[in-house]
Amino acid sequence: MCYSCSETVSTLAFKASFKALPALNFGTVTVGIWILSVGFWGLTPILAFLTLAENVPKALDIVKNNAIDLIITDIIMPRITGIEMLEILKEESPDIPIIIMTGEPTVETAKKSVKDNAHDYLIKPVNKSTLINTTNYALSKKE
């Protein structure tokens, strides 16, 4: 099974083991915020839902009203940047790991990401296996 995210999809709910994560097509969204929530099926971790927020205010609303386990965000977003969201969530939800991605890396944004405790700072284009390994590592550190 292959699940893919696109800018027209708002929520993708499914039960799949983390072994199915490589089937996710992360490459179709260039601007957006992926918000993951993890559950368990017995002892097997599952991706309970993957939501795509088109901008930071929508992402913050989702985080406020749901149990969230991981956020993957671009830096360049409409209205509020991914770096500004990182600052906000550092105060409001410090336990949520946040992976920052950018196609326009700078020393300033990398330093700011580290200062504000981003789990990782990835430069686009991101290799799918790198994104999956980074995601799995971030989720394992949360346990």
JSON list of N, CA, C and O in Angstrom, two decimals, residues 8-9 21 24 42 47 57 62 71 74-76 78-79 88 103 114 117 120 126 129 133 138 141:
[
{"chain": "A", "resi": 8, "resn": "THR", "atom": "N", "xyz": [-3.80, 18.95, -1.47]},
{"chain": "A", "resi": 8, "resn": "THR", "atom": "CA", "xyz": [-5.26, 18.90, -1.42]},
{"chain": "A", "resi": 8, "resn": "THR", "atom": "C", "xyz": [-5.76, 17.95, -0.33]},
{"chain": "A", "resi": 8, "resn": "THR", "atom": "O", "xyz": [-6.93, 17.94, -0.02]},
{"chain": "A", "resi": 9, "resn": "VAL", "atom": "N", "xyz": [-4.89, 17.18, 0.25]},
{"chain": "A", "resi": 9, "resn": "VAL", "atom": "CA", "xyz": [-5.30, 16.22, 1.28]},
{"chain": "A", "resi": 9, "resn": "VAL", "atom": "C", "xyz": [-5.12, 16.89, 2.64]},
{"chain": "A", "resi": 9, "resn": "VAL", "atom": "O", "xyz": [-4.04, 17.35, 2.95]},
{"chain": "A", "resi": 21, "resn": "LEU", "atom": "N", "xyz": [6.21, 2.91, 6.67]},
{"chain": "A", "resi": 21, "resn": "LEU", "atom": "CA", "xyz": [6.59, 4.31, 6.43]},
{"chain": "A", "resi": 21, "resn": "LEU", "atom": "C", "xyz": [7.35, 4.52, 5.13]},
{"chain": "A", "resi": 21, "resn": "LEU", "atom": "O", "xyz": [7.13, 5.53, 4.47]},
{"chain": "A", "resi": 24, "resn": "LEU", "atom": "N", "xyz": [5.29, 5.74, 2.24]},
{"chain": "A", "resi": 24, "resn": "LEU", "atom": "CA", "xyz": [4.72, 7.09, 2.20]},
{"chain": "A", "resi": 24, "resn": "LEU", "atom": "C", "xyz": [5.48, 7.94, 1.19]},
{"chain": "A", "resi": 24, "resn": "LEU", "atom": "O", "xyz": [6.70, 7.91, 1.14]},
{"chain": "A", "resi": 42, "resn": "GLY", "atom": "N", "xyz": [-1.65, -3.40, 19.89]},
{"chain": "A", "resi": 42, "resn": "GLY", "atom": "CA", "xyz": [-0.94, -4.37, 20.74]},
{"chain": "A", "resi": 42, "resn": "GLY", "atom": "C", "xyz": [0.38, -3.74, 21.12]},
{"chain": "A", "resi": 42, "resn": "GLY", "atom": "O", "xyz": [0.42, -2.65, 21.68]},
{"chain": "A", "resi": 47, "resn": "LEU", "atom": "N", "xyz": [1.20, 4.31, 12.92]},
{"chain": "A", "resi": 47, "resn": "LEU", "atom": "CA", "xyz": [0.99, 5.71, 12.62]},
{"chain": "A", "resi": 47, "resn": "LEU", "atom": "C", "xyz": [-0.51, 5.92, 12.63]},
{"chain": "A", "resi": 47, "resn": "LEU", "atom": "O", "xyz": [-1.21, 5.50, 11.73]},
{"chain": "A", "resi": 57, "resn": "PRO", "atom": "N", "xyz": [-0.60, 28.71, 11.57]},
{"chain": "A", "resi": 57, "resn": "PRO", "atom": "CA", "xyz": [-1.78, 28.82, 12.44]},
{"chain": "A", "resi": 57, "resn": "PRO", "atom": "C", "xyz": [-2.63, 27.53, 12.44]},
{"chain": "A", "resi": 57, "resn": "PRO", "atom": "O", "xyz": [-3.11, 27.11, 13.49]},
{"chain": "A", "resi": 62, "resn": "ILE", "atom": "N", "xyz": [-4.11, 22.42, 15.32]},
{"chain": "A", "resi": 62, "resn": "ILE", "atom": "CA", "xyz": [-4.11, 20.95, 15.37]},
{"chain": "A", "resi": 62, "resn": "ILE", "atom": "C", "xyz": [-3.35, 20.47, 16.61]},
{"chain": "A", "resi": 62, "resn": "ILE", "atom": "O", "xyz": [-3.82, 19.59, 17.33]},
{"chain": "A", "resi": 71, "resn": "ILE", "atom": "N", "xyz": [6.36, 16.66, 14.47]},
{"chain": "A", "resi": 71, "resn": "ILE", "atom": "CA", "xyz": [6.03, 17.66, 13.43]},
{"chain": "A", "resi": 71, "resn": "ILE", "atom": "C", "xyz": [7.22, 17.76, 12.49]},
{"chain": "A", "resi": 71, "resn": "ILE", "atom": "O", "xyz": [8.37, 17.84, 12.93]},
{"chain": "A", "resi": 74, "resn": "ASP", "atom": "N", "xyz": [8.48, 22.82, 6.90]},
{"chain": "A", "resi": 74, "resn": "ASP", "atom": "CA", "xyz": [9.34, 23.63, 6.05]},
{"chain": "A", "resi": 74, "resn": "ASP", "atom": "C", "xyz": [9.60, 24.93, 6.80]},
{"chain": "A", "resi": 74, "resn": "ASP", "atom": "O", "xyz": [8.81, 25.31, 7.67]},
{"chain": "A", "resi": 75, "resn": "ILE", "atom": "N", "xyz": [10.68, 25.62, 6.48]},
{"chain": "A", "resi": 75, "resn": "ILE", "atom": "CA", "xyz": [10.93, 26.92, 7.09]},
{"chain": "A", "resi": 75, "resn": "ILE", "atom": "C", "xyz": [10.07, 27.99, 6.43]},
{"chain": "A", "resi": 75, "resn": "ILE", "atom": "O", "xyz": [9.41, 28.77, 7.11]},
{"chain": "A", "resi": 76, "resn": "ILE", "atom": "N", "xyz": [10.07, 28.00, 5.11]},
{"chain": "A", "resi": 76, "resn": "ILE", "atom": "CA", "xyz": [9.34, 29.05, 4.40]},
{"chain": "A", "resi": 76, "resn": "ILE", "atom": "C", "xyz": [7.87, 28.65, 4.28]},
{"chain": "A", "resi": 76, "resn": "ILE", "atom": "O", "xyz": [7.51, 27.74, 3.56]},
{"chain": "A", "resi": 78, "resn": "PRO", "atom": "N", "xyz": [3.63, 30.41, 4.56]},
{"chain": "A", "resi": 78, "resn": "PRO", "atom": "CA", "xyz": [2.87, 31.66, 4.51]},
{"chain": "A", "resi": 78, "resn": "PRO", "atom": "C", "xyz": [2.60, 32.20, 5.92]},
{"chain": "A", "resi": 78, "resn": "PRO", "atom": "O", "xyz": [2.40, 31.43, 6.84]},
{"chain": "A", "resi": 79, "resn": "ARG", "atom": "N", "xyz": [2.63, 33.48, 6.08]},
{"chain": "A", "resi": 79, "resn": "ARG", "atom": "CA", "xyz": [2.32, 34.21, 7.32]},
{"chain": "A", "resi": 79, "resn": "ARG", "atom": "C", "xyz": [3.38, 34.07, 8.41]},
{"chain": "A", "resi": 79, "resn": "ARG", "atom": "O", "xyz": [3.95, 35.03, 8.85]},
{"chain": "A", "resi": 88, "resn": "ILE", "atom": "N", "xyz": [7.39, 29.07, 19.13]},
{"chain": "A", "resi": 88, "resn": "ILE", "atom": "CA", "xyz": [6.10, 28.99, 19.83]},
{"chain": "A", "resi": 88, "resn": "ILE", "atom": "C", "xyz": [5.95, 27.63, 20.51]},
{"chain": "A", "resi": 88, "resn": "ILE", "atom": "O", "xyz": [5.59, 27.55, 21.69]},
{"chain": "A", "resi": 103, "resn": "GLY", "atom": "N", "xyz": [14.74, 24.32, 1.67]},
{"chain": "A", "resi": 103, "resn": "GLY", "atom": "CA", "xyz": [15.41, 24.33, 0.38]},
{"chain": "A", "resi": 103, "resn": "GLY", "atom": "C", "xyz": [16.34, 25.51, 0.26]},
{"chain": "A", "resi": 103, "resn": "GLY", "atom": "O", "xyz": [17.07, 25.65, -0.71]},
{"chain": "A", "resi": 114, "resn": "VAL", "atom": "N", "xyz": [18.78, 24.92, 16.07]},
{"chain": "A", "resi": 114, "resn": "VAL", "atom": "CA", "xyz": [19.50, 24.23, 17.14]},
{"chain": "A", "resi": 114, "resn": "VAL", "atom": "C", "xyz": [19.19, 24.88, 18.48]},
{"chain": "A", "resi": 114, "resn": "VAL", "atom": "O", "xyz": [18.90, 24.21, 19.47]},
{"chain": "A", "resi": 117, "resn": "ASN", "atom": "N", "xyz": [15.88, 23.93, 19.88]},
{"chain": "A", "resi": 117, "resn": "ASN", "atom": "CA", "xyz": [15.72, 22.48, 20.11]},
{"chain": "A", "resi": 117, "resn": "ASN", "atom": "C", "xyz": [15.01, 21.73, 18.99]},
{"chain": "A", "resi": 117, "resn": "ASN", "atom": "O", "xyz": [14.26, 20.78, 19.27]},
{"chain": "A", "resi": 120, "resn": "ASP", "atom": "N", "xyz": [15.95, 17.96, 14.22]},
{"chain": "A", "resi": 120, "resn": "ASP", "atom": "CA", "xyz": [16.89, 17.88, 13.10]},
{"chain": "A", "resi": 120, "resn": "ASP", "atom": "C", "xyz": [16.63, 19.02, 12.13]},
{"chain": "A", "resi": 120, "resn": "ASP", "atom": "O", "xyz": [15.56, 19.62, 12.14]},
{"chain": "A", "resi": 126, "resn": "VAL", "atom": "N", "xyz": [15.20, 16.18, 0.30]},
{"chain": "A", "resi": 126, "resn": "VAL", "atom": "CA", "xyz": [15.49, 15.21, 1.35]},
{"chain": "A", "resi": 126, "resn": "VAL", "atom": "C", "xyz": [15.30, 13.82, 0.78]},
{"chain": "A", "resi": 126, "resn": "VAL", "atom": "O", "xyz": [14.25, 13.51, 0.22]},
{"chain": "A", "resi": 129, "resn": "SER", "atom": "N", "xyz": [14.76, 7.88, 2.48]},
{"chain": "A", "resi": 129, "resn": "SER", "atom": "CA", "xyz": [15.26, 7.04, 3.56]},
{"chain": "A", "resi": 129, "resn": "SER", "atom": "C", "xyz": [15.80, 7.90, 4.71]},
{"chain": "A", "resi": 129, "resn": "SER", "atom": "O", "xyz": [15.64, 7.54, 5.88]},
{"chain": "A", "resi": 133, "resn": "ASN", "atom": "N", "xyz": [14.34, 7.61, 8.43]},
{"chain": "A", "resi": 133, "resn": "ASN", "atom": "CA", "xyz": [15.24, 7.31, 9.55]},
{"chain": "A", "resi": 133, "resn": "ASN", "atom": "C", "xyz": [15.21, 8.42, 10.59]},
{"chain": "A", "resi": 133, "resn": "ASN", "atom": "O", "xyz": [15.18, 8.16, 11.80]},
{"chain": "A", "resi": 138, "resn": "ALA", "atom": "N", "xyz": [13.44, 10.29, 15.84]},
{"chain": "A", "resi": 138, "resn": "ALA", "atom": "CA", "xyz": [12.75, 11.29, 16.67]},
{"chain": "A", "resi": 138, "resn": "ALA", "atom": "C", "xyz": [11.65, 10.65, 17.50]},
{"chain": "A", "resi": 138, "resn": "ALA", "atom": "O", "xyz": [11.50, 10.97, 18.69]},
{"chain": "A", "resi": 141, "resn": "LYS", "atom": "N", "xyz": [13.11, 8.58, 20.42]},
{"chain": "A", "resi": 141, "resn": "LYS", "atom": "CA", "xyz": [13.62, 9.39, 21.52]},
{"chain": "A", "resi": 141, "resn": "LYS", "atom": "C", "xyz": [12.49, 9.88, 22.43]},
{"chain": "A", "resi": 141, "resn": "LYS", "atom": "O", "xyz": [12.72, 10.22, 23.57]}
]
